[in-house]
Amino acid sequence: MFDLAQKLPDFSSDPVLAKAGMIVKYRPIDRDEYDAIRKDVESGTYRYRRVPVEFGLAAFFDDPLTYNKSLLSELSHA
C-alpha cells in the first residue's frame, strides 16, 4: 500500500501507508466493487478504512479467536 505520487488523501504525509506493527485485513471483493474503488482512486477520493486500536498481547494470548473478532468488529464500525 503505497502512493509514490502521494495523490490520495491517506498518503498526504507519507507515500507508504502500512507501518511496522500495523494489522492489515484483506478481504475479497467482486468486480463491481473493484471498479468502484478504481474510479475513486482515479478521481483521488478513495479512502482506506482505518481504525486505531491498542493491541493487547495478554488478551490475545488468553483467547486469540475472540480477540481477533473484537478487532474486526471495531473495523466494521469504521
PDB file of N, CA and C in Angstrom:
ATOM      1  N   MET A   1       0.837  -1.154   0.000  1.00  0.00           N
ATOM      2  CA  MET A   1       0.000   0.000   0.000  1.00  0.00           C
ATOM      3  C   MET A   1       0.892   1.230   0.000  1.00  0.00           C
ATOM      4  N   PHE A   2       1.091   1.749  -1.188  1.00  0.00           N
ATOM      5  CA  PHE A   2       1.899   2.952  -1.303  1.00  0.00           C
ATOM      6  C   PHE A   2       1.422   3.786  -2.489  1.00  0.00           C
ATOM      7  N   ASP A   3       1.705   5.050  -2.425  1.00  0.00           N
ATOM      8  CA  ASP A   3       1.351   6.000  -3.465  1.00  0.00           C
ATOM      9  C   ASP A   3       2.525   6.960  -3.582  1.00  0.00           C
ATOM     10  N   LEU A   4       3.465   6.621  -4.446  1.00  0.00           N
ATOM     11  CA  LEU A   4       4.678   7.430  -4.561  1.00  0.00           C
ATOM     12  C   LEU A   4       4.377   8.869  -4.949  1.00  0.00           C
ATOM     13  N   ALA A   5       3.319   9.085  -5.710  1.00  0.00           N
ATOM     14  CA  ALA A   5       2.944  10.447  -6.099  1.00  0.00           C
ATOM     15  C   ALA A   5       2.190  11.169  -4.985  1.00  0.00           C
ATOM     16  N   GLN A   6       1.753  10.405  -3.974  1.00  0.00           N
ATOM     17  CA  GLN A   6       1.023  10.937  -2.819  1.00  0.00           C
ATOM     18  C   GLN A   6      -0.212  11.744  -3.248  1.00  0.00           C
ATOM     19  N   LYS A   7      -0.976  11.169  -4.186  1.00  0.00           N
ATOM     20  CA  LYS A   7      -2.180  11.833  -4.692  1.00  0.00           C
ATOM     21  C   LYS A   7      -3.402  11.575  -3.812  1.00  0.00           C
ATOM     22  N   LEU A   8      -3.468  10.409  -3.186  1.00  0.00           N
ATOM     23  CA  LEU A   8      -4.622  10.081  -2.361  1.00  0.00           C
ATOM     24  C   LEU A   8      -4.470  10.686  -0.965  1.00  0.00           C
ATOM     25  N   PRO A   9      -5.587  11.073  -0.345  1.00  0.00           N
ATOM     26  CA  PRO A   9      -5.531  11.726   0.970  1.00  0.00           C
ATOM     27  C   PRO A   9      -4.785  10.927   2.044  1.00  0.00           C
ATOM     28  N   ASP A  10      -4.916   9.599   2.031  1.00  0.00           N
ATOM     29  CA  ASP A  10      -4.273   8.785   3.066  1.00  0.00           C
ATOM     30  C   ASP A  10      -2.748   8.777   2.957  1.00  0.00           C
ATOM     31  N   PHE A  11      -2.215   9.308   1.863  1.00  0.00           N
ATOM     32  CA  PHE A  11      -0.772   9.322   1.650  1.00  0.00           C
ATOM     33  C   PHE A  11      -0.207  10.743   1.678  1.00  0.00           C
ATOM     34  N   SER A  12      -0.961  11.687   2.188  1.00  0.00           N
ATOM     35  CA  SER A  12      -0.533  13.086   2.140  1.00  0.00           C
ATOM     36  C   SER A  12       0.768  13.349   2.899  1.00  0.00           C
ATOM     37  N   SER A  13       0.993  12.608   3.982  1.00  0.00           N
ATOM     38  CA  SER A  13       2.207  12.852   4.770  1.00  0.00           C
ATOM     39  C   SER A  13       3.297  11.810   4.559  1.00  0.00           C
ATOM     40  N   ASP A  14       2.965  10.703   3.887  1.00  0.00           N
ATOM     41  CA  ASP A  14       3.940   9.624   3.694  1.00  0.00           C
ATOM     42  C   ASP A  14       3.471   8.749   2.533  1.00  0.00           C
ATOM     43  N   PRO A  15       4.352   8.395   1.601  1.00  0.00           N
ATOM     44  CA  PRO A  15       3.921   7.575   0.466  1.00  0.00           C
ATOM     45  C   PRO A  15       3.655   6.114   0.824  1.00  0.00           C
ATOM     46  N   VAL A  16       4.010   5.706   2.040  1.00  0.00           N
ATOM     47  CA  VAL A  16       3.796   4.322   2.461  1.00  0.00           C
ATOM     48  C   VAL A  16       2.749   4.311   3.575  1.00  0.00           C
ATOM     49  N   LEU A  17       1.660   3.567   3.364  1.00  0.00           N
ATOM     50  CA  LEU A  17       0.577   3.543   4.337  1.00  0.00           C
ATOM     51  C   LEU A  17       0.866   2.587   5.485  1.00  0.00           C
ATOM     52  N   ALA A  18       1.284   1.374   5.170  1.00  0.00           N
ATOM     53  CA  ALA A  18       1.497   0.351   6.197  1.00  0.00           C
ATOM     54  C   ALA A  18       2.810   0.607   6.943  1.00  0.00           C
ATOM     55  N   LYS A  19       2.716   0.615   8.229  1.00  0.00           N
ATOM     56  CA  LYS A  19       3.889   0.798   9.092  1.00  0.00           C
ATOM     57  C   LYS A  19       4.120  -0.467   9.904  1.00  0.00           C
ATOM     58  N   ALA A  20       5.300  -0.604  10.447  1.00  0.00           N
ATOM     59  CA  ALA A  20       5.609  -1.751  11.294  1.00  0.00           C
ATOM     60  C   ALA A  20       4.619  -1.816  12.447  1.00  0.00           C
ATOM     61  N   GLY A  21       4.084  -2.991  12.685  1.00  0.00           N
ATOM     62  CA  GLY A  21       3.142  -3.184  13.766  1.00  0.00           C
ATOM     63  C   GLY A  21       1.687  -2.998  13.375  1.00  0.00           C
ATOM     64  N   MET A  22       1.441  -2.534  12.153  1.00  0.00           N
ATOM     65  CA  MET A  22       0.054  -2.376  11.708  1.00  0.00           C
ATOM     66  C   MET A  22      -0.583  -3.731  11.478  1.00  0.00           C
ATOM     67  N   ILE A  23      -1.861  -3.821  11.790  1.00  0.00           N
ATOM     68  CA  ILE A  23      -2.646  -5.013  11.494  1.00  0.00           C
ATOM     69  C   ILE A  23      -3.425  -4.712  10.225  1.00  0.00           C
ATOM     70  N   VAL A  24      -3.253  -5.543   9.212  1.00  0.00           N
ATOM     71  CA  VAL A  24      -3.907  -5.331   7.925  1.00  0.00           C
ATOM     72  C   VAL A  24      -4.869  -6.473   7.670  1.00  0.00           C
ATOM     73  N   LYS A  25      -6.091  -6.138   7.282  1.00  0.00           N
ATOM     74  CA  LYS A  25      -7.104  -7.147   6.970  1.00  0.00           C
ATOM     75  C   LYS A  25      -7.461  -7.026   5.494  1.00  0.00           C
ATOM     76  N   TYR A  26      -7.134  -8.047   4.739  1.00  0.00           N
ATOM     77  CA  TYR A  26      -7.530  -8.104   3.339  1.00  0.00           C
ATOM     78  C   TYR A  26      -8.851  -8.838   3.235  1.00  0.00           C
ATOM     79  N   ARG A  27      -9.660  -8.465   2.263  1.00  0.00           N
ATOM     80  CA  ARG A  27     -10.939  -9.134   2.069  1.00  0.00           C
ATOM     81  C   ARG A  27     -11.214  -9.250   0.576  1.00  0.00           C
ATOM     82  N   PRO A  28     -11.953 -10.272   0.194  1.00  0.00           N
ATOM     83  CA  PRO A  28     -12.275 -10.419  -1.232  1.00  0.00           C
ATOM     84  C   PRO A  28     -13.311  -9.371  -1.656  1.00  0.00           C
ATOM     85  N   ILE A  29     -13.211  -8.943  -2.892  1.00  0.00           N
ATOM     86  CA  ILE A  29     -14.202  -8.023  -3.458  1.00  0.00           C
ATOM     87  C   ILE A  29     -14.630  -8.558  -4.816  1.00  0.00           C
ATOM     88  N   ASP A  30     -15.810  -8.142  -5.248  1.00  0.00           N
ATOM     89  CA  ASP A  30     -16.275  -8.561  -6.570  1.00  0.00           C
ATOM     90  C   ASP A  30     -15.888  -7.490  -7.600  1.00  0.00           C
ATOM     91  N   ARG A  31     -16.201  -7.764  -8.858  1.00  0.00           N
ATOM     92  CA  ARG A  31     -15.792  -6.867  -9.939  1.00  0.00           C
ATOM     93  C   ARG A  31     -16.426  -5.477  -9.802  1.00  0.00           C
ATOM     94  N   ASP A  32     -17.690  -5.425  -9.388  1.00  0.00           N
ATOM     95  CA  ASP A  32     -18.360  -4.135  -9.247  1.00  0.00           C
ATOM     96  C   ASP A  32     -17.672  -3.264  -8.196  1.00  0.00           C
ATOM     97  N   GLU A  33     -17.305  -3.876  -7.058  1.00  0.00           N
ATOM     98  CA  GLU A  33     -16.614  -3.108  -6.026  1.00  0.00           C
ATOM     99  C   GLU A  33     -15.224  -2.691  -6.495  1.00  0.00           C
ATOM    100  N   TYR A  34     -14.549  -3.576  -7.213  1.00  0.00           N
ATOM    101  CA  TYR A  34     -13.233  -3.234  -7.766  1.00  0.00           C
ATOM    102  C   TYR A  34     -13.340  -2.012  -8.673  1.00  0.00           C
ATOM    103  N   ASP A  35     -14.322  -2.031  -9.558  1.00  0.00           N
ATOM    104  CA  ASP A  35     -14.497  -0.916 -10.491  1.00  0.00           C
ATOM    105  C   ASP A  35     -14.818   0.379  -9.748  1.00  0.00           C
ATOM    106  N   ALA A  36     -15.640   0.296  -8.699  1.00  0.00           N
ATOM    107  CA  ALA A  36     -15.981   1.480  -7.912  1.00  0.00           C
ATOM    108  C   ALA A  36     -14.746   2.031  -7.194  1.00  0.00           C
ATOM    109  N   ILE A  37     -13.942   1.142  -6.622  1.00  0.00           N
ATOM    110  CA  ILE A  37     -12.715   1.573  -5.945  1.00  0.00           C
ATOM    111  C   ILE A  37     -11.760   2.211  -6.942  1.00  0.00           C
ATOM    112  N   ARG A  38     -11.600   1.571  -8.074  1.00  0.00           N
ATOM    113  CA  ARG A  38     -10.694   2.110  -9.100  1.00  0.00           C
ATOM    114  C   ARG A  38     -11.133   3.510  -9.539  1.00  0.00           C
ATOM    115  N   LYS A  39     -12.438   3.702  -9.701  1.00  0.00           N
ATOM    116  CA  LYS A  39     -12.969   5.021 -10.078  1.00  0.00           C
ATOM    117  C   LYS A  39     -12.627   6.055  -9.008  1.00  0.00           C
ATOM    118  N   ASP A  40     -12.794   5.688  -7.728  1.00  0.00           N
ATOM    119  CA  ASP A  40     -12.462   6.603  -6.630  1.00  0.00           C
ATOM    120  C   ASP A  40     -10.964   6.901  -6.582  1.00  0.00           C
ATOM    121  N   VAL A  41     -10.138   5.887  -6.829  1.00  0.00           N
ATOM    122  CA  VAL A  41      -8.684   6.088  -6.842  1.00  0.00           C
ATOM    123  C   VAL A  41      -8.324   7.060  -7.970  1.00  0.00           C
ATOM    124  N   GLU A  42      -8.878   6.833  -9.143  1.00  0.00           N
ATOM    125  CA  GLU A  42      -8.562   7.695 -10.290  1.00  0.00           C
ATOM    126  C   GLU A  42      -9.018   9.134 -10.074  1.00  0.00           C
ATOM    127  N   SER A  43     -10.115   9.325  -9.324  1.00  0.00           N
ATOM    128  CA  SER A  43     -10.595  10.685  -9.054  1.00  0.00           C
ATOM    129  C   SER A  43      -9.916  11.299  -7.827  1.00  0.00           C
ATOM    130  N   GLY A  44      -9.106  10.490  -7.129  1.00  0.00           N
ATOM    131  CA  GLY A  44      -8.373  10.983  -5.963  1.00  0.00           C
ATOM    132  C   GLY A  44      -9.205  11.069  -4.697  1.00  0.00           C
ATOM    133  N   THR A  45     -10.324  10.333  -4.659  1.00  0.00           N
ATOM    134  CA  THR A  45     -11.209  10.420  -3.490  1.00  0.00           C
ATOM    135  C   THR A  45     -11.241   9.145  -2.651  1.00  0.00           C
ATOM    136  N   TYR A  46     -10.521   8.103  -3.053  1.00  0.00           N
ATOM    137  CA  TYR A  46     -10.579   6.836  -2.311  1.00  0.00           C
ATOM    138  C   TYR A  46      -9.941   6.996  -0.932  1.00  0.00           C
ATOM    139  N   ARG A  47     -10.584   6.412   0.082  1.00  0.00           N
ATOM    140  CA  ARG A  47     -10.053   6.408   1.441  1.00  0.00           C
ATOM    141  C   ARG A  47      -9.992   4.976   1.960  1.00  0.00           C
ATOM    142  N   TYR A  48      -8.885   4.625   2.578  1.00  0.00           N
ATOM    143  CA  TYR A  48      -8.750   3.326   3.234  1.00  0.00           C
ATOM    144  C   TYR A  48      -9.542   3.351   4.530  1.00  0.00           C
ATOM    145  N   ARG A  49     -10.174   2.248   4.843  1.00  0.00           N
ATOM    146  CA  ARG A  49     -10.856   2.128   6.142  1.00  0.00           C
ATOM    147  C   ARG A  49      -9.804   1.797   7.182  1.00  0.00           C
ATOM    148  N   ARG A  50      -9.598   2.722   8.112  1.00  0.00           N
ATOM    149  CA  ARG A  50      -8.581   2.530   9.139  1.00  0.00           C
ATOM    150  C   ARG A  50      -9.164   2.863  10.498  1.00  0.00           C
ATOM    151  N   VAL A  51      -8.765   2.100  11.482  1.00  0.00           N
ATOM    152  CA  VAL A  51      -9.206   2.330  12.855  1.00  0.00           C
ATOM    153  C   VAL A  51      -8.000   2.148  13.770  1.00  0.00           C
ATOM    154  N   PRO A  52      -7.678   3.153  14.577  1.00  0.00           N
ATOM    155  CA  PRO A  52      -6.587   2.964  15.535  1.00  0.00           C
ATOM    156  C   PRO A  52      -7.057   2.057  16.670  1.00  0.00           C
ATOM    157  N   VAL A  53      -6.273   1.069  16.981  1.00  0.00           N
ATOM    158  CA  VAL A  53      -6.585   0.160  18.091  1.00  0.00           C
ATOM    159  C   VAL A  53      -5.344  -0.023  18.948  1.00  0.00           C
ATOM    160  N   GLU A  54      -5.573  -0.315  20.193  1.00  0.00           N
ATOM    161  CA  GLU A  54      -4.489  -0.655  21.111  1.00  0.00           C
ATOM    162  C   GLU A  54      -4.476  -2.176  21.213  1.00  0.00           C
ATOM    163  N   PHE A  55      -3.429  -2.799  20.716  1.00  0.00           N
ATOM    164  CA  PHE A  55      -3.350  -4.257  20.718  1.00  0.00           C
ATOM    165  C   PHE A  55      -2.944  -4.733  22.106  1.00  0.00           C
ATOM    166  N   GLY A  56      -3.736  -5.646  22.646  1.00  0.00           N
ATOM    167  CA  GLY A  56      -3.448  -6.199  23.964  1.00  0.00           C
ATOM    168  C   GLY A  56      -2.897  -7.612  23.835  1.00  0.00           C
ATOM    169  N   LEU A  57      -1.605  -7.754  23.983  1.00  0.00           N
ATOM    170  CA  LEU A  57      -0.966  -9.051  23.807  1.00  0.00           C
ATOM    171  C   LEU A  57      -1.508 -10.089  24.792  1.00  0.00           C
ATOM    172  N   ALA A  58      -1.708  -9.707  26.037  1.00  0.00           N
ATOM    173  CA  ALA A  58      -2.226 -10.653  27.034  1.00  0.00           C
ATOM    174  C   ALA A  58      -3.629 -11.108  26.664  1.00  0.00           C
ATOM    175  N   ALA A  59      -4.476 -10.183  26.243  1.00  0.00           N
ATOM    176  CA  ALA A  59      -5.841 -10.541  25.844  1.00  0.00           C
ATOM    177  C   ALA A  59      -5.815 -11.456  24.631  1.00  0.00           C
ATOM    178  N   PHE A  60      -4.901 -11.191  23.718  1.00  0.00           N
ATOM    179  CA  PHE A  60      -4.768 -12.052  22.539  1.00  0.00           C
ATOM    180  C   PHE A  60      -4.374 -13.471  22.952  1.00  0.00           C
ATOM    181  N   PHE A  61      -3.381 -13.595  23.823  1.00  0.00           N
ATOM    182  CA  PHE A  61      -2.945 -14.925  24.255  1.00  0.00           C
ATOM    183  C   PHE A  61      -4.016 -15.652  25.064  1.00  0.00           C
ATOM    184  N   ASP A  62      -4.843 -14.911  25.801  1.00  0.00           N
ATOM    185  CA  ASP A  62      -5.913 -15.529  26.583  1.00  0.00           C
ATOM    186  C   ASP A  62      -6.960 -16.187  25.681  1.00  0.00           C
ATOM    187  N   ASP A  63      -7.306 -15.524  24.585  1.00  0.00           N
ATOM    188  CA  ASP A  63      -8.347 -16.048  23.691  1.00  0.00           C
ATOM    189  C   ASP A  63      -8.171 -15.425  22.304  1.00  0.00           C
ATOM    190  N   PRO A  64      -7.264 -15.978  21.482  1.00  0.00           N
ATOM    191  CA  PRO A  64      -6.955 -15.369  20.189  1.00  0.00           C
ATOM    192  C   PRO A  64      -8.160 -15.205  19.262  1.00  0.00           C
ATOM    193  N   LEU A  65      -9.040 -16.182  19.189  1.00  0.00           N
ATOM    194  CA  LEU A  65     -10.174 -16.089  18.271  1.00  0.00           C
ATOM    195  C   LEU A  65     -11.131 -14.976  18.661  1.00  0.00           C
ATOM    196  N   THR A  66     -11.465 -14.905  19.944  1.00  0.00           N
ATOM    197  CA  THR A  66     -12.374 -13.858  20.404  1.00  0.00           C
ATOM    198  C   THR A  66     -11.740 -12.482  20.257  1.00  0.00           C
ATOM    199  N   TYR A  67     -10.458 -12.389  20.563  1.00  0.00           N
ATOM    200  CA  TYR A  67      -9.773 -11.104  20.447  1.00  0.00           C
ATOM    201  C   TYR A  67      -9.736 -10.644  18.996  1.00  0.00           C
ATOM    202  N   ASN A  68      -9.448 -11.556  18.075  1.00  0.00           N
ATOM    203  CA  ASN A  68      -9.434 -11.214  16.656  1.00  0.00           C
ATOM    204  C   ASN A  68     -10.815 -10.732  16.208  1.00  0.00           C
ATOM    205  N   LYS A  69     -11.869 -11.395  16.668  1.00  0.00           N
ATOM    206  CA  LYS A  69     -13.223 -10.974  16.319  1.00  0.00           C
ATOM    207  C   LYS A  69     -13.508  -9.568  16.839  1.00  0.00           C
ATOM    208  N   SER A  70     -12.996  -9.246  18.017  1.00  0.00           N
ATOM    209  CA  SER A  70     -13.233  -7.904  18.567  1.00  0.00           C
ATOM    210  C   SER A  70     -12.512  -6.845  17.727  1.00  0.00           C
ATOM    211  N   LEU A  71     -11.309  -7.164  17.253  1.00  0.00           N
ATOM    212  CA  LEU A  71     -10.591  -6.228  16.384  1.00  0.00           C
ATOM    213  C   LEU A  71     -11.343  -6.021  15.075  1.00  0.00           C
ATOM    214  N   LEU A  72     -11.831  -7.106  14.489  1.00  0.00           N
ATOM    215  CA  LEU A  72     -12.577  -6.997  13.237  1.00  0.00           C
ATOM    216  C   LEU A  72     -13.881  -6.242  13.434  1.00  0.00           C
ATOM    217  N   SER A  73     -14.490  -6.392  14.592  1.00  0.00           N
ATOM    218  CA  SER A  73     -15.719  -5.673  14.899  1.00  0.00           C
ATOM    219  C   SER A  73     -15.462  -4.168  14.929  1.00  0.00           C
ATOM    220  N   GLU A  74     -14.347  -3.760  15.499  1.00  0.00           N
ATOM    221  CA  GLU A  74     -14.013  -2.339  15.530  1.00  0.00           C
ATOM    222  C   GLU A  74     -13.848  -1.799  14.123  1.00  0.00           C
ATOM    223  N   LEU A  75     -13.235  -2.570  13.247  1.00  0.00           N
ATOM    224  CA  LEU A  75     -13.046  -2.137  11.870  1.00  0.00           C
ATOM    225  C   LEU A  75     -14.377  -2.052  11.130  1.00  0.00           C
ATOM    226  N   SER A  76     -15.284  -2.960  11.398  1.00  0.00           N
ATOM    227  CA  SER A  76     -16.553  -2.959  10.685  1.00  0.00           C
ATOM    228  C   SER A  76     -17.413  -1.756  11.024  1.00  0.00           C
ATOM    229  N   HIS A  77     -17.119  -1.084  12.147  1.00  0.00           N
ATOM    230  CA  HIS A  77     -17.872   0.110  12.520  1.00  0.00           C
ATOM    231  C   HIS A  77     -17.246   1.392  11.985  1.00  0.00           C
ATOM    232  N   ALA A  78     -16.166   1.241  11.257  1.00  0.00           N
ATOM    233  CA  ALA A  78     -15.478   2.433  10.717  1.00  0.00           C
ATOM    234  C   ALA A  78     -16.145   2.916   9.451  1.00  0.00           C
TER     235      ALA A  78
END
